[in-house]
Amino acid sequence: TVPVNGSEEGKIKAPKPMKTGTTIAGVVYKDGVVLGADTRATSEEVVADKMCAKIHYIAPNIYCCGAGTAADTEKTTDMLSSNLTIFSMNSGRNPRVVMAVNILQDMLFRYRGMIGAHLILGGVDCTGSHLYTVGPYGSMDKVPYLAMGSGKLPAMGILEDRFKGNMDLEEAKALVSDAIHAGIMSDLASGNNIDLCVITKEGVDYIRPHRESIYNYKRQAKYKYKPGTTPVLNKTVNQLELVHETVQMMETAGSS
Amino acid sequence: TLEACCSRAWTSCFNSTSIMAVEFEGGVVIGADSRTTTGAYIANRVTDKLTPIHERIFCCRSGSAADTQAIADAVTYQLGFHSIELDEAPLVQTAASLFREMCYRYREELMAGIIVAGWDPRRGGQVYTVPVGGMMTRQPVSVGGSGSSYIYGYVDSNYRAGMSKEECLKFTAEALTLAMERDGSSGGVVRLAVVSEQGVERQVILGNQLPKFSTV
């Protein structure tokens, strides 16, 4: 709390860091990986962002869903993406999912859990389709299907019930979408729309949104105020006096 | 001590684990359950806790998943480097010492109970246990994890020196099944591996194929 005017009254509470309170899921299917996420970001009890993007780009063939503290997942995935791009350029190879996982593990373990990032990494590389989860302390699991976030329990229920090896695309998309939907229905901190990301050897299909919430609220009126709505009571003009002017020439490539 | 160590929220913990290793003439048999928990949620029900450190050296991991994965990665690197320098297969004792060095030095920060088992040409099959705290000792049979408490009696009464490979596999599978039966935080499938001069043979015993014991 921040005391205002040095007095006890009017203490303002600093806003809590935005957590994604999320449902994210991933499934390996016949030709690749399908990742899914809801789009609600909460700041305590208020929905801070109704169309938050939780599926982050890591590499052209690797995407990452992030649950936990929004800032941590954003920054961590950004850094990972930069590292992998540099690696790609240096070595002339396309990045592999297992490399992304190793980099994440190293970093998160070093920070001893202080970075609240619960991530699902999915991608297709020359060795096949892979789905990994990395926890905030640096633990890693490689599995064919997965759900994370506050809505993971209901989502996992759907996945455990309907997952089969070698599903085709439509089945896999429906499964992930239903798993996220279960999370949205049963978890307060998950909601709004469902994003899907399908990664195959041929490329990526980022479907945003895949399914829109039926509770999309349409604004009842316009909230723009016409100029002149607020009465002007007083007007003071302070002329700033130009005291001294200097020009400094800079050496640039184009200058003579 | 389980609760005290697990005071970190959101730790993927394999303290909820049953791991075991047995020496036999010509190699070792190692086994583990497959459950990783975060609190009361099973984060992974098909975990592989038998991690290869070198061609014929494995470790069974119990304790914090993050800590043991990081330690295993570090030791794999160090042992690989050592092996290249020596131009020779590393000794199981070397691997165990590397684990012990790390687990003892960072004992305040880590929570890791590791059983190192493998085969080397000099001393054959060996099992070394490096429990929480960083002690290292060689044992012909070793159990670890939270489920181990329930099977000390079974292991002590049923272990005989000089068992064959098949007998050791049956012994390990039955011991782990009993541990998983009684320990709420162990479960899933039983993963087994035999490490010997010939290499590594891995197998999985699924839940419905586990040996049955009557509980009256």
Short mmCIF file of C-alpha atoms in Angstrom, two decimals:
data_model
loop_
_atom_site.label_atom_id
_atom_site.label_comp_id
_atom_site.label_asym_id
_atom_site.label_seq_id
_atom_site.Cartn_x
_atom_site.Cartn_y
_atom_site.Cartn_z
CA THR A 1 0.00 0.00 0.00
CA VAL A 2 1.18 3.50 -0.83
CA PRO A 3 0.21 6.26 1.59
CA VAL A 4 -1.17 9.27 -0.22
CA ASN A 5 -0.27 12.75 1.11
CA GLY A 6 1.65 10.99 3.87
CA SER A 7 -1.59 10.30 5.69
CA GLU A 8 -3.30 7.08 6.69
CA GLU A 9 -6.42 7.86 4.66
CA GLY A 10 -6.45 7.12 0.96
CA LYS A 11 -3.93 4.27 0.94
CA ILE A 12 -3.70 2.89 -2.57
CA LYS A 13 -2.94 -0.80 -3.03
CA ALA A 14 -0.36 -1.51 -5.73
CA PRO A 15 -1.91 -3.64 -8.49
CA LYS A 16 -1.05 -7.33 -8.29
CA PRO A 17 1.03 -8.79 -11.16
CA MET A 18 -1.19 -10.06 -13.93
CA LYS A 19 -1.50 -13.84 -13.85
CA THR A 20 -2.85 -15.68 -16.80
CA GLY A 21 -4.93 -18.16 -14.71
CA THR A 22 -5.30 -20.27 -17.72
CA THR A 23 -6.20 -23.42 -19.45
CA ILE A 24 -3.62 -24.54 -22.00
CA ALA A 25 -3.38 -27.92 -23.66
CA GLY A 26 -1.41 -29.74 -26.31
CA VAL A 27 -1.77 -32.98 -28.21
CA VAL A 28 0.52 -34.88 -30.58
CA TYR A 29 -1.41 -36.23 -33.56
CA LYS A 30 -0.56 -38.09 -36.73
CA ASP A 31 1.09 -35.24 -38.66
CA GLY A 32 2.23 -32.89 -35.90
CA VAL A 33 1.16 -31.05 -32.79
CA VAL A 34 -2.00 -29.12 -31.87
CA LEU A 35 -1.69 -26.52 -29.11
CA GLY A 36 -4.65 -24.74 -27.55
CA ALA A 37 -5.24 -21.97 -25.05
CA ASP A 38 -7.99 -19.81 -23.64
CA THR A 39 -7.66 -16.01 -23.90
CA ARG A 40 -8.43 -14.62 -20.46
CA ALA A 41 -5.84 -12.79 -18.38
CA THR A 42 -6.91 -11.90 -14.85
CA SER A 43 -5.61 -9.38 -12.34
CA GLU A 44 -7.14 -10.77 -9.16
CA GLU A 45 -10.89 -10.66 -9.74
CA VAL A 46 -10.92 -8.43 -12.81
CA VAL A 47 -10.42 -9.72 -16.34
CA ALA A 48 -7.48 -7.63 -17.45
CA ASP A 49 -7.37 -8.86 -21.04
CA LYS A 50 -10.17 -10.67 -22.87
CA MET A 51 -8.12 -11.51 -25.92
CA CYS A 52 -4.75 -12.37 -24.46
CA ALA A 53 -2.45 -14.36 -26.75
CA LYS A 54 -1.06 -17.26 -24.75
CA ILE A 55 0.43 -19.24 -27.61
CA HIS A 56 3.82 -17.65 -28.17
CA TYR A 57 6.08 -17.92 -31.19
CA ILE A 58 9.43 -19.53 -30.48
CA ALA A 59 10.61 -20.58 -33.93
CA PRO A 60 8.87 -21.16 -37.26
CA ASN A 61 8.33 -24.77 -36.23
CA ILE A 62 8.04 -24.37 -32.45
CA TYR A 63 5.30 -22.67 -30.43
CA CYS A 64 4.88 -22.40 -26.67
CA CYS A 65 1.78 -22.02 -24.51
CA GLY A 66 2.40 -20.22 -21.23
CA ALA A 67 0.57 -20.37 -17.92
CA GLY A 68 1.50 -18.63 -14.69
CA THR A 69 2.64 -15.03 -14.37
CA ALA A 70 1.92 -13.30 -17.69
CA ALA A 71 5.08 -11.17 -17.67
CA ASP A 72 7.29 -14.16 -16.92
CA THR A 73 5.86 -16.30 -19.70
CA GLU A 74 6.09 -13.40 -22.19
CA LYS A 75 9.68 -12.53 -21.40
CA THR A 76 10.89 -16.09 -21.08
CA THR A 77 9.42 -17.10 -24.42
CA ASP A 78 10.78 -13.94 -26.06
CA MET A 79 14.27 -14.67 -24.80
CA LEU A 80 14.02 -18.28 -25.86
CA SER A 81 12.91 -17.21 -29.33
CA SER A 82 15.86 -14.81 -29.64
CA ASN A 83 18.34 -17.44 -28.50
CA LEU A 84 17.03 -19.98 -30.94
CA THR A 85 17.11 -17.52 -33.84
CA ILE A 86 20.74 -16.69 -33.08
CA PHE A 87 21.55 -20.38 -32.86
CA SER A 88 19.83 -21.00 -36.16
CA MET A 89 21.86 -18.31 -37.86
CA ASN A 90 25.13 -19.44 -36.32
CA SER A 91 24.76 -23.10 -37.08
CA GLY A 92 22.71 -23.00 -40.27
CA ARG A 93 20.31 -25.53 -38.76
CA ASN A 94 16.66 -25.34 -37.91
CA PRO A 95 16.11 -25.32 -34.16
CA ARG A 96 14.92 -28.50 -32.49
CA VAL A 97 12.26 -28.67 -29.81
CA VAL A 98 14.59 -30.50 -27.44
CA MET A 99 17.04 -27.60 -27.64
CA ALA A 100 14.33 -25.12 -26.68
CA VAL A 101 13.48 -27.35 -23.73
CA ASN A 102 17.09 -27.55 -22.58
CA ILE A 103 17.54 -23.78 -22.74
CA LEU A 104 14.35 -23.27 -20.75
CA GLN A 105 15.30 -25.86 -18.16
CA ASP A 106 18.72 -24.29 -17.62
CA MET A 107 17.28 -20.84 -17.18
CA LEU A 108 14.35 -21.72 -14.95
CA PHE A 109 16.45 -23.97 -12.73
CA ARG A 110 18.98 -21.19 -12.28
CA TYR A 111 16.22 -18.86 -11.08
CA ARG A 112 15.08 -21.44 -8.54
CA GLY A 113 11.37 -21.10 -9.24
CA MET A 114 11.26 -17.30 -8.99
CA ILE A 115 10.15 -17.11 -12.61
CA GLY A 116 6.55 -18.27 -12.54
CA ALA A 117 6.38 -19.83 -15.98
CA HIS A 118 4.54 -23.10 -16.56
CA LEU A 119 5.05 -23.81 -20.23
CA ILE A 120 3.87 -26.29 -22.83
CA LEU A 121 6.25 -26.47 -25.79
CA GLY A 122 5.20 -28.11 -28.98
CA GLY A 123 6.85 -28.36 -32.34
CA VAL A 124 7.83 -30.40 -35.33
CA ASP A 125 11.46 -30.78 -36.32
CA CYS A 126 13.59 -33.18 -38.33
CA THR A 127 13.31 -35.78 -35.56
CA GLY A 128 9.51 -35.75 -35.42
CA SER A 129 6.65 -34.12 -33.50
CA HIS A 130 7.24 -33.39 -29.85
CA LEU A 131 5.30 -32.05 -26.90
CA TYR A 132 7.08 -31.06 -23.69
CA THR A 133 6.15 -29.35 -20.47
CA VAL A 134 8.61 -27.27 -18.46
CA GLY A 135 7.81 -26.27 -14.89
CA PRO A 136 8.88 -23.13 -13.04
CA TYR A 137 11.60 -24.98 -11.14
CA GLY A 138 13.10 -26.43 -14.30
CA SER A 139 11.54 -29.88 -14.38
CA MET A 140 10.61 -31.30 -17.75
CA ASP A 141 8.23 -34.03 -18.96
CA LYS A 142 7.80 -35.37 -22.45
CA VAL A 143 4.28 -36.67 -23.08
CA PRO A 144 1.85 -37.19 -25.97
CA TYR A 145 -0.90 -35.01 -24.43
CA LEU A 146 -0.92 -32.41 -21.74
CA ALA A 147 -2.86 -29.67 -20.01
CA MET A 148 -1.51 -26.93 -17.73
CA GLY A 149 -2.77 -23.89 -15.87
CA SER A 150 -5.52 -23.42 -13.33
CA GLY A 151 -8.00 -25.19 -15.62
CA LYS A 152 -5.82 -28.22 -16.17
CA LEU A 153 -7.87 -30.62 -14.08
CA PRO A 154 -11.05 -30.46 -16.20
CA ALA A 155 -9.00 -30.25 -19.39
CA MET A 156 -7.00 -33.31 -18.40
CA GLY A 157 -10.21 -35.21 -17.80
CA ILE A 158 -11.29 -34.65 -21.40
CA LEU A 159 -7.84 -35.53 -22.72
CA GLU A 160 -7.55 -38.72 -20.67
CA ASP A 161 -10.97 -39.82 -21.87
CA ARG A 162 -10.61 -39.18 -25.60
CA PHE A 163 -6.94 -39.18 -26.49
CA LYS A 164 -5.81 -41.82 -28.98
CA GLY A 165 -2.47 -42.21 -30.67
CA ASN A 166 -2.24 -41.11 -34.32
CA MET A 167 -5.44 -39.06 -34.49
CA ASP A 168 -6.18 -37.11 -37.62
CA LEU A 169 -6.27 -33.32 -37.73
CA GLU A 170 -9.97 -32.67 -37.20
CA GLU A 171 -10.17 -35.11 -34.32
CA ALA A 172 -7.12 -33.58 -32.66
CA LYS A 173 -8.42 -30.03 -33.06
CA ALA A 174 -11.80 -31.02 -31.65
CA LEU A 175 -10.14 -32.75 -28.70
CA VAL A 176 -7.93 -29.80 -27.77
CA SER A 177 -10.77 -27.36 -28.28
CA ASP A 178 -13.07 -29.41 -26.03
CA ALA A 179 -10.36 -29.75 -23.41
CA ILE A 180 -9.89 -25.97 -23.27
CA HIS A 181 -13.64 -25.54 -23.27
CA ALA A 182 -13.90 -27.81 -20.23
CA GLY A 183 -11.29 -25.67 -18.51
CA ILE A 184 -13.19 -22.51 -19.38
CA MET A 185 -16.47 -23.90 -18.05
CA SER A 186 -15.06 -25.20 -14.80
CA ASP A 187 -12.40 -22.63 -13.92
CA LEU A 188 -13.15 -19.00 -13.11
CA ALA A 189 -9.77 -17.77 -14.19
CA SER A 190 -10.06 -19.24 -17.70
CA GLY A 191 -12.48 -17.92 -20.24
CA ASN A 192 -13.38 -15.97 -23.33
CA ASN A 193 -12.17 -17.39 -26.63
CA ILE A 194 -10.15 -20.45 -27.61
CA ASP A 195 -7.00 -20.14 -29.71
CA LEU A 196 -5.53 -23.10 -31.54
CA CYS A 197 -2.15 -23.56 -33.16
CA VAL A 198 -1.54 -26.48 -35.50
CA ILE A 199 2.11 -27.23 -36.25
CA THR A 200 3.10 -29.66 -38.97
CA LYS A 201 6.15 -30.28 -41.11
CA GLU A 202 4.59 -28.13 -43.82
CA GLY A 203 3.97 -25.13 -41.59
CA VAL A 204 1.90 -23.54 -38.89
CA ASP A 205 -1.80 -22.69 -38.78
CA TYR A 206 -2.39 -20.19 -35.99
CA ILE A 207 -6.16 -20.04 -35.57
CA ARG A 208 -7.01 -17.06 -33.43
CA PRO A 209 -9.77 -17.37 -32.38
CA HIS A 210 -10.83 -20.91 -33.13
CA ARG A 211 -13.95 -20.68 -31.06
CA GLU A 212 -15.44 -17.44 -29.82
CA SER A 213 -17.21 -17.08 -26.53
CA ILE A 214 -20.99 -16.88 -26.90
CA TYR A 215 -20.97 -14.27 -24.15
CA ASN A 216 -19.30 -11.60 -26.26
CA TYR A 217 -20.64 -8.41 -24.79
CA LYS A 218 -21.62 -5.78 -27.32
CA ARG A 219 -21.22 -2.23 -26.04
CA GLN A 220 -24.65 -0.59 -25.63
CA ALA A 221 -23.56 2.93 -26.48
CA LYS A 222 -20.65 4.98 -27.74
CA TYR A 223 -18.36 6.30 -25.03
CA LYS A 224 -16.77 9.07 -27.01
CA TYR A 225 -17.48 12.58 -25.75
CA LYS A 226 -18.02 15.45 -28.15
CA PRO A 227 -15.58 18.36 -27.92
CA GLY A 228 -17.17 20.94 -25.64
CA THR A 229 -18.80 18.39 -23.32
CA THR A 230 -16.44 19.44 -20.54
CA PRO A 231 -16.90 23.15 -19.68
CA VAL A 232 -13.69 25.22 -19.66
CA LEU A 233 -13.59 27.32 -16.48
CA ASN A 234 -10.20 28.97 -16.75
CA LYS A 235 -7.36 29.42 -19.23
CA THR A 236 -3.76 30.44 -18.44
CA VAL A 237 -1.06 30.82 -21.10
CA ASN A 238 2.63 30.72 -20.13
CA GLN A 239 4.84 31.96 -22.93
CA LEU A 240 8.11 30.04 -22.93
CA GLU A 241 10.95 32.39 -23.74
CA LEU A 242 13.66 31.14 -26.07
CA VAL A 243 16.86 32.10 -24.22
CA HIS A 244 19.64 30.39 -26.18
CA GLU A 245 19.87 28.18 -29.25
CA THR A 246 22.82 25.96 -30.27
CA VAL A 247 23.20 23.69 -33.25
CA GLN A 248 25.55 20.72 -33.03
CA MET A 249 26.52 18.96 -36.27
CA MET A 250 26.71 15.17 -36.03
CA GLU A 251 28.97 12.95 -38.11
CA THR A 252 26.66 10.65 -40.00
CA ALA A 253 27.20 8.44 -43.00
CA GLY A 254 25.18 10.67 -45.28
CA SER A 255 26.57 14.07 -44.21
CA SER A 256 29.17 16.04 -46.15
CA THR B 1 11.15 -34.67 6.48
CA LEU B 2 9.04 -35.17 3.39
CA GLU B 3 6.75 -32.25 4.30
CA ALA B 4 9.61 -30.05 5.44
CA CYS B 5 11.48 -30.52 2.22
CA CYS B 6 8.36 -30.14 0.08
CA SER B 7 7.54 -26.72 1.50
CA ARG B 8 7.93 -25.23 -1.95
CA ALA B 9 4.56 -24.91 -3.63
CA TRP B 10 4.32 -26.20 -7.20
CA THR B 11 7.31 -28.49 -6.92
CA SER B 12 7.13 -31.45 -9.20
CA CYS B 13 8.17 -33.87 -6.60
CA PHE B 14 9.18 -37.43 -6.95
CA ASN B 15 9.58 -37.84 -3.22
CA SER B 16 6.43 -39.72 -4.00
CA THR B 17 8.38 -42.48 -5.65
CA SER B 18 9.53 -46.03 -5.35
CA ILE B 19 12.90 -46.85 -6.89
CA MET B 20 15.07 -49.91 -6.55
CA ALA B 21 18.28 -51.44 -7.82
CA VAL B 22 19.74 -54.94 -7.40
CA GLU B 23 23.16 -56.32 -8.32
CA PHE B 24 23.45 -59.72 -9.92
CA GLU B 25 26.30 -61.66 -11.46
CA GLY B 26 26.95 -59.85 -14.72
CA GLY B 27 24.98 -56.65 -14.19
CA VAL B 28 22.24 -54.81 -12.36
CA VAL B 29 18.47 -54.67 -12.48
CA ILE B 30 16.90 -51.28 -11.82
CA GLY B 31 13.27 -50.36 -11.45
CA ALA B 32 10.98 -47.44 -10.67
CA ASP B 33 7.33 -46.48 -10.55
CA SER B 34 6.08 -43.77 -12.92
CA ARG B 35 4.29 -41.12 -10.88
CA THR B 36 5.28 -37.42 -10.57
CA THR B 37 3.08 -35.31 -8.33
CA THR B 38 2.61 -31.59 -7.73
CA GLY B 39 0.81 -31.62 -4.43
CA ALA B 40 -2.18 -33.91 -4.90
CA TYR B 41 -2.20 -33.71 -8.70
CA ILE B 42 -0.35 -36.32 -10.72
CA ALA B 43 1.55 -34.19 -13.19
CA ASN B 44 2.87 -37.15 -15.15
CA ARG B 45 1.60 -40.70 -14.72
CA VAL B 46 4.09 -42.25 -17.13
CA THR B 47 7.35 -40.68 -15.93
CA ASP B 48 10.63 -42.34 -16.72
CA LYS B 49 12.74 -42.11 -13.59
CA LEU B 50 15.48 -44.37 -14.92
CA THR B 51 17.87 -41.96 -16.56
CA PRO B 52 20.90 -43.03 -18.60
CA ILE B 53 24.08 -41.29 -17.50
CA HIS B 54 26.38 -43.21 -19.77
CA GLU B 55 26.15 -46.22 -22.04
CA ARG B 56 26.08 -48.72 -19.17
CA ILE B 57 25.40 -46.48 -16.18
CA PHE B 58 21.92 -45.43 -15.07
CA CYS B 59 20.50 -43.47 -12.21
CA CYS B 60 17.14 -43.85 -10.48
CA ARG B 61 15.82 -40.46 -9.44
CA SER B 62 13.74 -39.59 -6.38
CA GLY B 63 13.11 -36.22 -4.76
CA SER B 64 12.47 -32.98 -6.59
CA ALA B 65 12.05 -33.55 -10.33
CA ALA B 66 13.74 -30.29 -11.26
CA ASP B 67 16.74 -30.90 -8.98
CA THR B 68 17.32 -34.49 -10.07
CA GLN B 69 16.96 -33.67 -13.77
CA ALA B 70 19.46 -30.84 -13.42
CA ILE B 71 21.91 -32.97 -11.43
CA ALA B 72 21.60 -35.87 -13.87
CA ASP B 73 22.26 -33.52 -16.80
CA ALA B 74 25.33 -32.07 -15.10
CA VAL B 75 26.73 -35.48 -14.17
CA THR B 76 26.05 -36.83 -17.68
CA TYR B 77 28.15 -34.01 -19.06
CA GLN B 78 30.95 -34.43 -16.54
CA LEU B 79 31.07 -38.21 -16.95
CA GLY B 80 30.99 -37.96 -20.74
CA PHE B 81 33.87 -35.52 -20.68
CA HIS B 82 35.81 -37.73 -18.26
CA SER B 83 35.20 -40.78 -20.41
CA ILE B 84 36.46 -39.01 -23.55
CA GLU B 85 39.56 -37.80 -21.74
CA LEU B 86 40.29 -41.29 -20.48
CA ASP B 87 39.30 -42.93 -23.76
CA GLU B 88 37.70 -45.65 -21.72
CA ALA B 89 34.30 -46.60 -20.31
CA PRO B 90 33.81 -44.83 -16.98
CA LEU B 91 33.47 -46.70 -13.70
CA VAL B 92 30.11 -46.81 -11.93
CA GLN B 93 31.92 -45.63 -8.82
CA THR B 94 33.08 -42.52 -10.69
CA ALA B 95 29.51 -41.71 -11.67
CA ALA B 96 28.36 -42.25 -8.10
CA SER B 97 31.15 -40.01 -6.80
CA LEU B 98 30.15 -37.24 -9.19
CA PHE B 99 26.59 -37.47 -7.92
CA ARG B 100 27.80 -37.47 -4.35
CA GLU B 101 30.02 -34.42 -4.90
CA MET B 102 27.12 -32.40 -6.23
CA CYS B 103 24.52 -33.66 -3.77
CA TYR B 104 26.77 -33.05 -0.78
CA ARG B 105 28.13 -29.67 -1.85
CA TYR B 106 24.68 -28.27 -2.53
CA ARG B 107 22.87 -30.27 0.11
CA GLU B 108 21.10 -27.20 1.52
CA GLU B 109 19.62 -26.21 -1.82
CA LEU B 110 18.85 -29.62 -3.28
CA MET B 111 16.38 -32.34 -2.55
CA ALA B 112 17.58 -35.42 -4.39
CA GLY B 113 17.74 -39.11 -3.49
CA ILE B 114 19.55 -40.98 -6.23
CA ILE B 115 20.49 -44.61 -6.79
CA VAL B 116 23.36 -45.03 -9.28
CA ALA B 117 23.60 -48.45 -10.89
CA GLY B 118 25.45 -49.88 -13.85
CA TRP B 119 28.07 -52.22 -15.21
CA ASP B 120 31.74 -51.60 -15.83
CA PRO B 121 34.42 -54.00 -17.02
CA ARG B 122 36.50 -53.67 -13.85
CA ARG B 123 33.99 -54.52 -11.13
CA GLY B 124 30.90 -55.78 -12.96
CA GLY B 125 27.43 -54.82 -11.80
CA GLN B 126 27.35 -52.29 -8.96
CA VAL B 127 24.69 -50.33 -7.07
CA TYR B 128 25.56 -47.16 -5.16
CA THR B 129 23.03 -45.18 -3.20
CA VAL B 130 23.31 -41.39 -2.74
CA PRO B 131 20.40 -40.41 -0.49
CA VAL B 132 19.29 -36.90 0.54
CA GLY B 133 22.23 -35.25 2.28
CA GLY B 134 24.92 -36.56 -0.01
CA MET B 135 26.19 -39.78 1.54
CA MET B 136 27.41 -42.46 -0.85
CA THR B 137 27.57 -46.15 -0.15
CA ARG B 138 27.62 -49.34 -2.18
CA GLN B 139 24.88 -51.86 -1.50
CA PRO B 140 23.95 -55.13 -3.23
CA VAL B 141 20.32 -54.06 -3.17
CA SER B 142 18.98 -50.56 -2.58
CA VAL B 143 15.51 -49.03 -2.39
CA GLY B 144 14.55 -45.37 -2.34
CA GLY B 145 11.72 -42.88 -2.45
CA SER B 146 8.68 -42.58 -0.22
CA GLY B 147 7.42 -46.04 -1.16
CA SER B 148 10.63 -47.68 -0.01
CA SER B 149 9.59 -47.50 3.64
CA TYR B 150 6.92 -50.12 2.98
CA ILE B 151 9.18 -52.67 1.40
CA TYR B 152 12.29 -52.78 3.58
CA GLY B 153 10.93 -55.88 5.28
CA TYR B 154 10.09 -57.58 2.00
CA VAL B 155 13.46 -56.74 0.48
CA ASP B 156 15.47 -57.78 3.55
CA SER B 157 13.68 -61.10 3.85
CA ASN B 158 13.56 -61.99 0.15
CA TYR B 159 16.95 -60.88 -1.12
CA ARG B 160 19.49 -63.66 -1.61
CA ALA B 161 23.00 -63.19 -2.93
CA GLY B 162 23.63 -64.93 -6.25
CA MET B 163 20.17 -64.49 -7.82
CA SER B 164 19.95 -64.79 -11.58
CA LYS B 165 18.83 -61.98 -13.88
CA GLU B 166 15.28 -63.34 -14.17
CA GLU B 167 15.01 -63.78 -10.40
CA CYS B 168 16.19 -60.21 -9.87
CA LEU B 169 13.65 -58.88 -12.37
CA LYS B 170 10.84 -60.74 -10.61
CA PHE B 171 12.11 -59.59 -7.21
CA THR B 172 12.25 -55.94 -8.29
CA ALA B 173 8.86 -56.03 -10.01
CA GLU B 174 7.20 -57.57 -6.96
CA ALA B 175 8.87 -55.23 -4.49
CA LEU B 176 7.88 -52.15 -6.48
CA THR B 177 4.33 -53.44 -6.90
CA LEU B 178 4.02 -53.86 -3.14
CA ALA B 179 5.39 -50.36 -2.59
CA MET B 180 3.00 -48.87 -5.13
CA GLU B 181 0.14 -50.76 -3.53
CA ARG B 182 0.70 -49.21 -0.12
CA ASP B 183 2.21 -45.82 -0.93
CA GLY B 184 -0.44 -43.41 -2.16
CA SER B 185 2.14 -41.31 -3.88
CA SER B 186 3.70 -44.10 -5.97
CA GLY B 187 1.88 -45.66 -8.85
CA GLY B 188 1.38 -45.95 -12.58
CA VAL B 189 3.52 -48.50 -14.37
CA VAL B 190 6.69 -50.28 -13.33
CA ARG B 191 9.68 -49.46 -15.49
CA LEU B 192 12.52 -51.96 -15.39
CA ALA B 193 15.94 -52.05 -16.99
CA VAL B 194 18.76 -54.59 -17.03
CA VAL B 195 22.25 -53.13 -17.46
CA SER B 196 24.99 -55.60 -18.27
CA GLU B 197 27.99 -56.16 -20.49
CA GLN B 198 25.63 -56.76 -23.41
CA GLY B 199 24.02 -53.37 -22.99
CA VAL B 200 20.65 -52.18 -21.74
CA GLU B 201 17.29 -53.98 -21.97
CA ARG B 202 14.28 -51.92 -20.94
CA GLN B 203 10.78 -53.08 -20.19
CA VAL B 204 7.52 -51.70 -18.89
CA ILE B 205 4.96 -53.57 -16.81
CA LEU B 206 1.58 -51.90 -17.27
CA GLY B 207 -0.84 -51.44 -14.40
CA ASN B 208 -3.04 -54.41 -15.25
CA GLN B 209 -0.05 -56.71 -15.75
CA LEU B 210 1.51 -56.10 -12.33
CA PRO B 211 1.91 -59.15 -10.08
CA LYS B 212 -1.13 -59.70 -7.88
CA PHE B 213 -0.94 -60.08 -4.14
CA SER B 214 -3.89 -61.01 -2.01
CA THR B 215 -4.66 -58.49 0.70
CA VAL B 216 -6.80 -60.02 3.38
#
